Short mmCIF file of C-alpha atoms in Angstrom, two decimals:
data_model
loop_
_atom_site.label_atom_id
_atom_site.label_comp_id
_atom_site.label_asym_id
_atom_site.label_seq_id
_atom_site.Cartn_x
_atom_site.Cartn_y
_atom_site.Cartn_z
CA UNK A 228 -81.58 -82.63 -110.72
CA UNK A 229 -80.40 -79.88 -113.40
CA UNK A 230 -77.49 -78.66 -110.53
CA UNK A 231 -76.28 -82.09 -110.02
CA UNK A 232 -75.73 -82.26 -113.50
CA UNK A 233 -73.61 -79.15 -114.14
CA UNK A 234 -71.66 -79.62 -110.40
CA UNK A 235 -68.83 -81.18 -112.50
CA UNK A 236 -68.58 -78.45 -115.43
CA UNK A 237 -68.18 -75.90 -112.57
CA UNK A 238 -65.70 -78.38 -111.00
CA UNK A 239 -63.52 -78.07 -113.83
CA UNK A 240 -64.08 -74.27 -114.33
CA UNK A 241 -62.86 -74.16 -110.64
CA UNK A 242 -59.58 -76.03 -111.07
CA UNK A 243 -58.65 -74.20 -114.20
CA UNK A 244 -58.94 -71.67 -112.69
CA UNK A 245 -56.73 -72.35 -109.86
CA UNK A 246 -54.24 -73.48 -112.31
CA UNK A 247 -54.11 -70.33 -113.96
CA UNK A 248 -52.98 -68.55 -110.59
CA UNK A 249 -50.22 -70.30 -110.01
CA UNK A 250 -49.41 -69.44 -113.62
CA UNK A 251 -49.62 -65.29 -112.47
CA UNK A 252 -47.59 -66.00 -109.66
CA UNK A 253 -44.69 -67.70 -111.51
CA UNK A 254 -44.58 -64.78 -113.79
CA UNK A 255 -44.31 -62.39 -111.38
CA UNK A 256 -41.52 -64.30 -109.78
CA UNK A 257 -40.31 -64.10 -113.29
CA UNK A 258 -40.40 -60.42 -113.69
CA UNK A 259 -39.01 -59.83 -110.37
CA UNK A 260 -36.09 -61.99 -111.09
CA UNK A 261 -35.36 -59.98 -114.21
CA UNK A 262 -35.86 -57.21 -112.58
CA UNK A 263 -33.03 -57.96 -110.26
CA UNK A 264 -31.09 -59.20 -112.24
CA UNK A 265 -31.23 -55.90 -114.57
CA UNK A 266 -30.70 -53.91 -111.77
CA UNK A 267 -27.45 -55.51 -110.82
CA UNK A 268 -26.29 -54.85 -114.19
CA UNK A 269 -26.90 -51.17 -113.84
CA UNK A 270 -24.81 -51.22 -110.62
CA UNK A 271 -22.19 -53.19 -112.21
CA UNK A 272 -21.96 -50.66 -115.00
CA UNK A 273 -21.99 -47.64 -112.61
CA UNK A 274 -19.60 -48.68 -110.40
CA UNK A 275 -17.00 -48.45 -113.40
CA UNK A 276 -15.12 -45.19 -113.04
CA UNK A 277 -14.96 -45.19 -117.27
CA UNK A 278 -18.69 -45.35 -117.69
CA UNK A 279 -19.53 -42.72 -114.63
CA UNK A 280 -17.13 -39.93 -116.00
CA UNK A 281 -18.72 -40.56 -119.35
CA UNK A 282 -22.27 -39.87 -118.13
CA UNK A 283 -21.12 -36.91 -115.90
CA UNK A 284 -19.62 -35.22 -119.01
CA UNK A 285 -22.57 -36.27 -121.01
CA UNK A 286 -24.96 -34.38 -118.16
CA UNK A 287 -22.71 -31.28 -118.32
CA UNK A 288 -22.34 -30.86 -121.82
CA UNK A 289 -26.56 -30.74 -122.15
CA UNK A 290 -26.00 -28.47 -119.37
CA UNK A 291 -23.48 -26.43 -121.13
CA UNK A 292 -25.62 -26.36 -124.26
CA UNK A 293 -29.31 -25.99 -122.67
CA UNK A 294 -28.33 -21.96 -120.78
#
C-alpha cells in the first residue's frame, strides 16, 4: 500500500531527471560549438602574414634575452 503511494513521487523524480540530461547534452553541444568556433578564429588570425611575423619575433626576442 505505502509503495503505491510514493510510485508517483519517484515518477516525477524520474522525469526530472531525464530532463536534466538533455540539458548536459545541449551544453556540451554548446561548448563544442564555441570551441570551434574559437578555433577558427585562431586560424584566421594565424594565417595573416602580419600577425605570424609578429609572434616569430616575439619568440626570438625571449630567445635572445633568456641565453
Amino acid at each position: 500500500m505505502g509503495g503505491a503511494h510514493l510510485a508517483p513521487h519517484r515518477r516525477r523524480h524520474r522525469d526530472l531527471a531525464a530532463d536534466e540530461n538533455g540539458a548536459v547534452t545541449a551544453e556540451y553541444a554548446i561548448v563544442i560549438m564555441a570551441a570551434v568556433a574559437f578555433a577558427g578564429l585562431l586560424v584566421a588570425i594565424m594565417r595573416s602574414s602580419e600577425i605570424r611575423a609578429m609572434l616569430v619575433q616575439l619568440v626570438e626576442n625571449a630567445l635572445g634575452s633568456a641565453g
